[in-house]
mmCIF file with all atom_site columns, N, CA and C in Angstrom:
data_model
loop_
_atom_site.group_PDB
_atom_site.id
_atom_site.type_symbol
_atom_site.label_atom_id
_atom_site.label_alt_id
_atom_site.label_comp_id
_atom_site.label_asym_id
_atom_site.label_entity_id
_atom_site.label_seq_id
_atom_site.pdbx_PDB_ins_code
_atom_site.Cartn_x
_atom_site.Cartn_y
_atom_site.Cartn_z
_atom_site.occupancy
_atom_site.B_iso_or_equiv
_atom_site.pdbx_formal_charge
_atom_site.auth_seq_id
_atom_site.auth_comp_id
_atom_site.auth_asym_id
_atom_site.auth_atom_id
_atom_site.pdbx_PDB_model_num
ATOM 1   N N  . UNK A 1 1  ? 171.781 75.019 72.981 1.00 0.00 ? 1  UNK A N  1
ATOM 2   C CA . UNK A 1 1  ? 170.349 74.958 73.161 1.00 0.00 ? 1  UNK A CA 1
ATOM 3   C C  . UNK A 1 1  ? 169.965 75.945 74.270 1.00 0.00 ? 1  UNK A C  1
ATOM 4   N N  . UNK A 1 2  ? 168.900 76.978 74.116 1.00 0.00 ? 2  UNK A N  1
ATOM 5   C CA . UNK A 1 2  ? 168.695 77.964 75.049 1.00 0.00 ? 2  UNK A CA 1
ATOM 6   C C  . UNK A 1 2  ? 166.780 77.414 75.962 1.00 0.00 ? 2  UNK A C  1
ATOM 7   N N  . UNK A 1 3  ? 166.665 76.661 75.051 1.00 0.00 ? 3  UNK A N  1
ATOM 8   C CA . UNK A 1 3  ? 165.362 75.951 76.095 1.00 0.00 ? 3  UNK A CA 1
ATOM 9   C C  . UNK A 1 3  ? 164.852 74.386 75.052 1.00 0.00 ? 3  UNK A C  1
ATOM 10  N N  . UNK A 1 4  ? 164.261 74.110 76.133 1.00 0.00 ? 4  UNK A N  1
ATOM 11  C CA . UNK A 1 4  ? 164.068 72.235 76.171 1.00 0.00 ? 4  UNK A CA 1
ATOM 12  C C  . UNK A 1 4  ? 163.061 72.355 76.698 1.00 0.00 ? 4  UNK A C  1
ATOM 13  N N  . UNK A 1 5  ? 161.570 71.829 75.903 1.00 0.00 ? 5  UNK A N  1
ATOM 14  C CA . UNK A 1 5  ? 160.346 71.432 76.583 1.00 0.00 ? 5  UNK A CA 1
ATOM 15  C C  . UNK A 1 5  ? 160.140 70.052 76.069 1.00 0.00 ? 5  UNK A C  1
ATOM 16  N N  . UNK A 1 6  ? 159.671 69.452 77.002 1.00 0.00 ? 6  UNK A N  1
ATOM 17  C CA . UNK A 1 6  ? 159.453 68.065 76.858 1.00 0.00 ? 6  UNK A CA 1
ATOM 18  C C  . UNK A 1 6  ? 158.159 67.215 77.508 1.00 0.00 ? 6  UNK A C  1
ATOM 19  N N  . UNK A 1 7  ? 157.413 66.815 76.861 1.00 0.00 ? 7  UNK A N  1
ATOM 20  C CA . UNK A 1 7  ? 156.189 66.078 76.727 1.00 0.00 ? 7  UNK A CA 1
ATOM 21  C C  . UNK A 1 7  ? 155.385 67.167 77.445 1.00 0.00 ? 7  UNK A C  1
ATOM 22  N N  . UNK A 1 8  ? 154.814 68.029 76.980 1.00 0.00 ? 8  UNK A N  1
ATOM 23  C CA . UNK A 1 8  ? 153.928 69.205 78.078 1.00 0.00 ? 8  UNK A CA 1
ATOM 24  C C  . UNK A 1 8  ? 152.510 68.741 77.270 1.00 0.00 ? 8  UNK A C  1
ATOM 25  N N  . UNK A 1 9  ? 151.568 68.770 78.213 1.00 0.00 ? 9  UNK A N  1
ATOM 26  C CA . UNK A 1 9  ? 150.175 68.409 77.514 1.00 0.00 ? 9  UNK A CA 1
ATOM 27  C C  . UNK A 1 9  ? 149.605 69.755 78.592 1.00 0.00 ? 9  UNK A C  1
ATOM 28  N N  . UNK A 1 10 ? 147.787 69.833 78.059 1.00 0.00 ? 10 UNK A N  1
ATOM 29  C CA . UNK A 1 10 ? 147.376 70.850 78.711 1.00 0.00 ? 10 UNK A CA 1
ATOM 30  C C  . UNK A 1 10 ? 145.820 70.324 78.339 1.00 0.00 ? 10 UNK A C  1
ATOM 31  N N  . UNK A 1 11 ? 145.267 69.883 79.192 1.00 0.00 ? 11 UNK A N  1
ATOM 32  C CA . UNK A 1 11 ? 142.977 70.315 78.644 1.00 0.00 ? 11 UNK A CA 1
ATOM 33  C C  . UNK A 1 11 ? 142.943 71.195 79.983 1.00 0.00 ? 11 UNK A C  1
ATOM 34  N N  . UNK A 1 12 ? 141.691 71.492 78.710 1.00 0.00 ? 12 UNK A N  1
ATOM 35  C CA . UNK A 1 12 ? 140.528 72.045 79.694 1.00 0.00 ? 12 UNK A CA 1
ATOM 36  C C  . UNK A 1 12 ? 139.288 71.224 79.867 1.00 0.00 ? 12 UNK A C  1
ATOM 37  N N  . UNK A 1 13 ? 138.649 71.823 81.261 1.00 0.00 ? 13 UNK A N  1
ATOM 38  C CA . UNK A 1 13 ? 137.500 71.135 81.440 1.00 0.00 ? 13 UNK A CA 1
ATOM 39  C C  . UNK A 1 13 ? 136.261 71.927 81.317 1.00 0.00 ? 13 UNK A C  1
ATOM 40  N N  . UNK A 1 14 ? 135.164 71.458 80.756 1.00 0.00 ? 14 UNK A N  1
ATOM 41  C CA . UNK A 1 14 ? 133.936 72.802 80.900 1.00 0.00 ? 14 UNK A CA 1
ATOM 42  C C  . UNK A 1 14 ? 132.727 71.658 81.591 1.00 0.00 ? 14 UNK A C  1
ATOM 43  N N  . UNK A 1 15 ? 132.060 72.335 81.935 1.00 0.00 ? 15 UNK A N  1
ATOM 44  C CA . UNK A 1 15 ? 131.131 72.080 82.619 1.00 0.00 ? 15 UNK A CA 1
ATOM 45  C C  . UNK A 1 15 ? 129.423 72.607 82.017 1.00 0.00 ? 15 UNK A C  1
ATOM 46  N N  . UNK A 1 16 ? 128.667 72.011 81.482 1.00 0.00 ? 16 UNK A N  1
ATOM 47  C CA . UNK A 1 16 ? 127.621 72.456 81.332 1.00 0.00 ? 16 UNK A CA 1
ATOM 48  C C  . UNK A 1 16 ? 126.330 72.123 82.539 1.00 0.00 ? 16 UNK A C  1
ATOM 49  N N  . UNK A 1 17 ? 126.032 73.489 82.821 1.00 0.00 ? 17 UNK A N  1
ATOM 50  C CA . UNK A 1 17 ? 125.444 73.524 84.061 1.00 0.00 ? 17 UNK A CA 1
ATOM 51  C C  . UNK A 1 17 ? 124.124 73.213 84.307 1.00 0.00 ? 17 UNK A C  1
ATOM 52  N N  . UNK A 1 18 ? 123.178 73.455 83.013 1.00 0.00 ? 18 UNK A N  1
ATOM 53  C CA . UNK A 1 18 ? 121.683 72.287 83.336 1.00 0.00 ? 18 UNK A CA 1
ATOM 54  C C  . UNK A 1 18 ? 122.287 70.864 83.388 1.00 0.00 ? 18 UNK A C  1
ATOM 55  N N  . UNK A 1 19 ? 123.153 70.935 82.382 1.00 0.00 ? 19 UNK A N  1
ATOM 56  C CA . UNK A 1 19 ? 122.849 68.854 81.790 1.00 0.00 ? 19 UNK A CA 1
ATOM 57  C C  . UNK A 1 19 ? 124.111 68.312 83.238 1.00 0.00 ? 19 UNK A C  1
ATOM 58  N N  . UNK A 1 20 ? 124.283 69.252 83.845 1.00 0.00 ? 20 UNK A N  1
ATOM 59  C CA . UNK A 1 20 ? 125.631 68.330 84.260 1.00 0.00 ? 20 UNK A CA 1
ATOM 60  C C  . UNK A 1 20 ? 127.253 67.772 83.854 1.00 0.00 ? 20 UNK A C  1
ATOM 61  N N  . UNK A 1 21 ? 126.857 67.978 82.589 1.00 0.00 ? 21 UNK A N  1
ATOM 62  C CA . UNK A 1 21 ? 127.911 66.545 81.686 1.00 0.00 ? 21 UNK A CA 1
ATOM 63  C C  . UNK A 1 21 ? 129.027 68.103 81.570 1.00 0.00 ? 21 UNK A C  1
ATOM 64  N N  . UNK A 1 22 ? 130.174 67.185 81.546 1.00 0.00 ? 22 UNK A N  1
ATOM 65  C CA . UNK A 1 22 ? 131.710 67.517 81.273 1.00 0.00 ? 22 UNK A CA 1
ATOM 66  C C  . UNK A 1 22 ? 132.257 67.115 80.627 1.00 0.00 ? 22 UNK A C  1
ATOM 67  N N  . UNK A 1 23 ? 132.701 68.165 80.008 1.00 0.00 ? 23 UNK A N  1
ATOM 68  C CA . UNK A 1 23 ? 133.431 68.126 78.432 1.00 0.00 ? 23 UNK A CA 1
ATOM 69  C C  . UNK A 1 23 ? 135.052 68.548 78.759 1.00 0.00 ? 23 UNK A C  1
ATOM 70  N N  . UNK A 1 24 ? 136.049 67.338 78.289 1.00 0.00 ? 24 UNK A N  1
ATOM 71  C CA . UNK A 1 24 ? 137.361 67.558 78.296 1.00 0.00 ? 24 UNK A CA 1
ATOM 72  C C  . UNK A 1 24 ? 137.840 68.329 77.029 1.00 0.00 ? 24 UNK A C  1
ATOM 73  N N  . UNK A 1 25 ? 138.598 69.088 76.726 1.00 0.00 ? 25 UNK A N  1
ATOM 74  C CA . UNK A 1 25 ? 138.996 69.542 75.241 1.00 0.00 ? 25 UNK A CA 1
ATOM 75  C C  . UNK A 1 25 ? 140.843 69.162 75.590 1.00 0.00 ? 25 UNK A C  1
ATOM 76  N N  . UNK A 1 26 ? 141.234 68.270 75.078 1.00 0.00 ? 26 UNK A N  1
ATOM 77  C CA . UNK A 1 26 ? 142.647 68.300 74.945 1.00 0.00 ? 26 UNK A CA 1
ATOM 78  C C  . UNK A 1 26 ? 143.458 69.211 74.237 1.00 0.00 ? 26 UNK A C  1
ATOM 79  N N  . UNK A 1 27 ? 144.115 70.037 73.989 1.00 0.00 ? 27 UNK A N  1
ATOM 80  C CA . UNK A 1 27 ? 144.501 71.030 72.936 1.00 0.00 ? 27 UNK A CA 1
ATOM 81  C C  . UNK A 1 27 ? 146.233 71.131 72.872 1.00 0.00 ? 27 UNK A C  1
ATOM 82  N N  . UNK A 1 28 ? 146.976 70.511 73.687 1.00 0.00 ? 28 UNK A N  1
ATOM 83  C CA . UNK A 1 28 ? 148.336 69.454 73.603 1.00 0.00 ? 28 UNK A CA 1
ATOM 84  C C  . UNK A 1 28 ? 148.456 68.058 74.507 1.00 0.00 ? 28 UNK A C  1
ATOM 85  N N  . UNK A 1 29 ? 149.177 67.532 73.718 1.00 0.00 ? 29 UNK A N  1
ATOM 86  C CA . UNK A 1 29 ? 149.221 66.226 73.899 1.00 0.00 ? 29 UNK A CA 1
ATOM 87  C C  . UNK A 1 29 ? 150.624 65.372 73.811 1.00 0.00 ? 29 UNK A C  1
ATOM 88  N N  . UNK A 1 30 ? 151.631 65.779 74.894 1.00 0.00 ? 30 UNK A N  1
ATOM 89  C CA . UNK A 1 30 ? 153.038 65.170 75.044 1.00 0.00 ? 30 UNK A CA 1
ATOM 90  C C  . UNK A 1 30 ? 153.889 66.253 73.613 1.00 0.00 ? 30 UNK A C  1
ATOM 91  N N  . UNK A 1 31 ? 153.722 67.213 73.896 1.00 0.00 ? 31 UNK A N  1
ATOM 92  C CA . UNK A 1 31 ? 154.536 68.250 72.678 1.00 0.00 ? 31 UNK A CA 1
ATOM 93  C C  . UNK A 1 31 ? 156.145 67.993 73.068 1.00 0.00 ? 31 UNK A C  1
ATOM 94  N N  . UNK A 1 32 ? 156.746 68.390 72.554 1.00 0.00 ? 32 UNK A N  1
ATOM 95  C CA . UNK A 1 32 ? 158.133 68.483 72.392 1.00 0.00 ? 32 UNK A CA 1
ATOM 96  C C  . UNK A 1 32 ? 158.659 69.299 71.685 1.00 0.00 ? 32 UNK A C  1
ATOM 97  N N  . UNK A 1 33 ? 159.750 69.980 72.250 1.00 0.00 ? 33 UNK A N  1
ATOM 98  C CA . UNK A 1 33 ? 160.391 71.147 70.964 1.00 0.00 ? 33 UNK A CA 1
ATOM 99  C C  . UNK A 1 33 ? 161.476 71.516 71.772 1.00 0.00 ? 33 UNK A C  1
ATOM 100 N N  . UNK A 1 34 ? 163.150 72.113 70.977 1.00 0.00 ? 34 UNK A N  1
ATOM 101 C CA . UNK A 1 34 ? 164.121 72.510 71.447 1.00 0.00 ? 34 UNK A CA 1
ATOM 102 C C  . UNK A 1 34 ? 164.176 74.316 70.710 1.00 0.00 ? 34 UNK A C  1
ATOM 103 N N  . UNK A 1 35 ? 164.160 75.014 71.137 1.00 0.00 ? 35 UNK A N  1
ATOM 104 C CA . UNK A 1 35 ? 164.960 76.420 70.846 1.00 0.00 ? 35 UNK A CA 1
ATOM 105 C C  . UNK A 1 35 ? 166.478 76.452 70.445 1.00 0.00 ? 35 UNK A C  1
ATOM 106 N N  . UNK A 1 36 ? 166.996 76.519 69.686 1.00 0.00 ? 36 UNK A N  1
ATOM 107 C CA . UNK A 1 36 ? 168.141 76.726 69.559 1.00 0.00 ? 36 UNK A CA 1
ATOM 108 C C  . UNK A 1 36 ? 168.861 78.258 69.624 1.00 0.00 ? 36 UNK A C  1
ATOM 109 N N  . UNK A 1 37 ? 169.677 78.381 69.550 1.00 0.00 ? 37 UNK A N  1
ATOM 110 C CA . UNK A 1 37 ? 170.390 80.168 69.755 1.00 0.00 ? 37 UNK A CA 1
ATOM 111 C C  . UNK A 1 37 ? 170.280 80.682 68.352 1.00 0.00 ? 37 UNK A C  1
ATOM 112 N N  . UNK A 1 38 ? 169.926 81.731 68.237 1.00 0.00 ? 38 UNK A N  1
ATOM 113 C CA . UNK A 1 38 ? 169.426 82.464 66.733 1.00 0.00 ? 38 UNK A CA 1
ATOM 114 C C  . UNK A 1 38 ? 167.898 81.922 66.715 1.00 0.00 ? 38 UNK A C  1
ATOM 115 N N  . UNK A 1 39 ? 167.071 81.069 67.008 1.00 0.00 ? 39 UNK A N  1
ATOM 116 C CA . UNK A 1 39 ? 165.562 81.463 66.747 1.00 0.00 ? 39 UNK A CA 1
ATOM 117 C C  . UNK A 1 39 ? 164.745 81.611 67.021 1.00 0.00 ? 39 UNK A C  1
ATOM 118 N N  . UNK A 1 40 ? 163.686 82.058 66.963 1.00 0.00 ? 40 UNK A N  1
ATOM 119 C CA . UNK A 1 40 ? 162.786 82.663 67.999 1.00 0.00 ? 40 UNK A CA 1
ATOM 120 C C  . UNK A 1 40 ? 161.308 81.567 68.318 1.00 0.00 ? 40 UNK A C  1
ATOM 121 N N  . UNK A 1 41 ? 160.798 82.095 69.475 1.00 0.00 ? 41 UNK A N  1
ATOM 122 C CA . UNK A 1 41 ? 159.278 82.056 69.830 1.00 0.00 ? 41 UNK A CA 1
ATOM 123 C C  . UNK A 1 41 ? 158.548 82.485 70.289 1.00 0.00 ? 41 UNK A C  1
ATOM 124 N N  . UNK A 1 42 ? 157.642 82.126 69.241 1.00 0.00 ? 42 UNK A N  1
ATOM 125 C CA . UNK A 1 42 ? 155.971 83.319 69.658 1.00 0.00 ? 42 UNK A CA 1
ATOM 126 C C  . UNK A 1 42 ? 155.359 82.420 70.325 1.00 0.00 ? 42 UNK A C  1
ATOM 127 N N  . UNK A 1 43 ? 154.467 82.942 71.243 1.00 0.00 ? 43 UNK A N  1
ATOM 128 C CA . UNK A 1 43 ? 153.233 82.591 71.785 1.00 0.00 ? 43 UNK A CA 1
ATOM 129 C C  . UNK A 1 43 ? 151.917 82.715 71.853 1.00 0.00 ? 43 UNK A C  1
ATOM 130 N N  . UNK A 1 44 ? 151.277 82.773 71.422 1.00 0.00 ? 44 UNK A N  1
ATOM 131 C CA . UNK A 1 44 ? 150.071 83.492 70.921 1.00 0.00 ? 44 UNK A CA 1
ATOM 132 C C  . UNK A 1 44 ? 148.623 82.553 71.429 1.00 0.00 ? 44 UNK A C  1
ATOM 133 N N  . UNK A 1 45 ? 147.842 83.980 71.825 1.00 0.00 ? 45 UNK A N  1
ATOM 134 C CA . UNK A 1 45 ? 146.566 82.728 72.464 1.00 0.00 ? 45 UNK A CA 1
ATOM 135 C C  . UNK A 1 45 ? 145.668 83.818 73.158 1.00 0.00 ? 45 UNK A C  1
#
């Protein structure tokens, strides 16, 4: 095994600036994944 991620989450927060109000966007949520030797990963964003 050449990498091990385990439970990674990530939001963002926005802010709308008349109303006040804040908006969470979750976009991972406890991910998990192993790489093994021979395959690859992209990242893209």
């Amino acid at each position: 095994m050449i990498l091990e991620v385990k439970n990674i989450s990530k939001n963002f927060e926005f802010r709308e600036h008349f109303g006040h109000k804040q908006i969470c966007l979750e976009v991972l949520n406890n991910i998990s994944f192993n790489l093994e030797s021979g395959e690859n990963l992209s990242i893209l964003g």
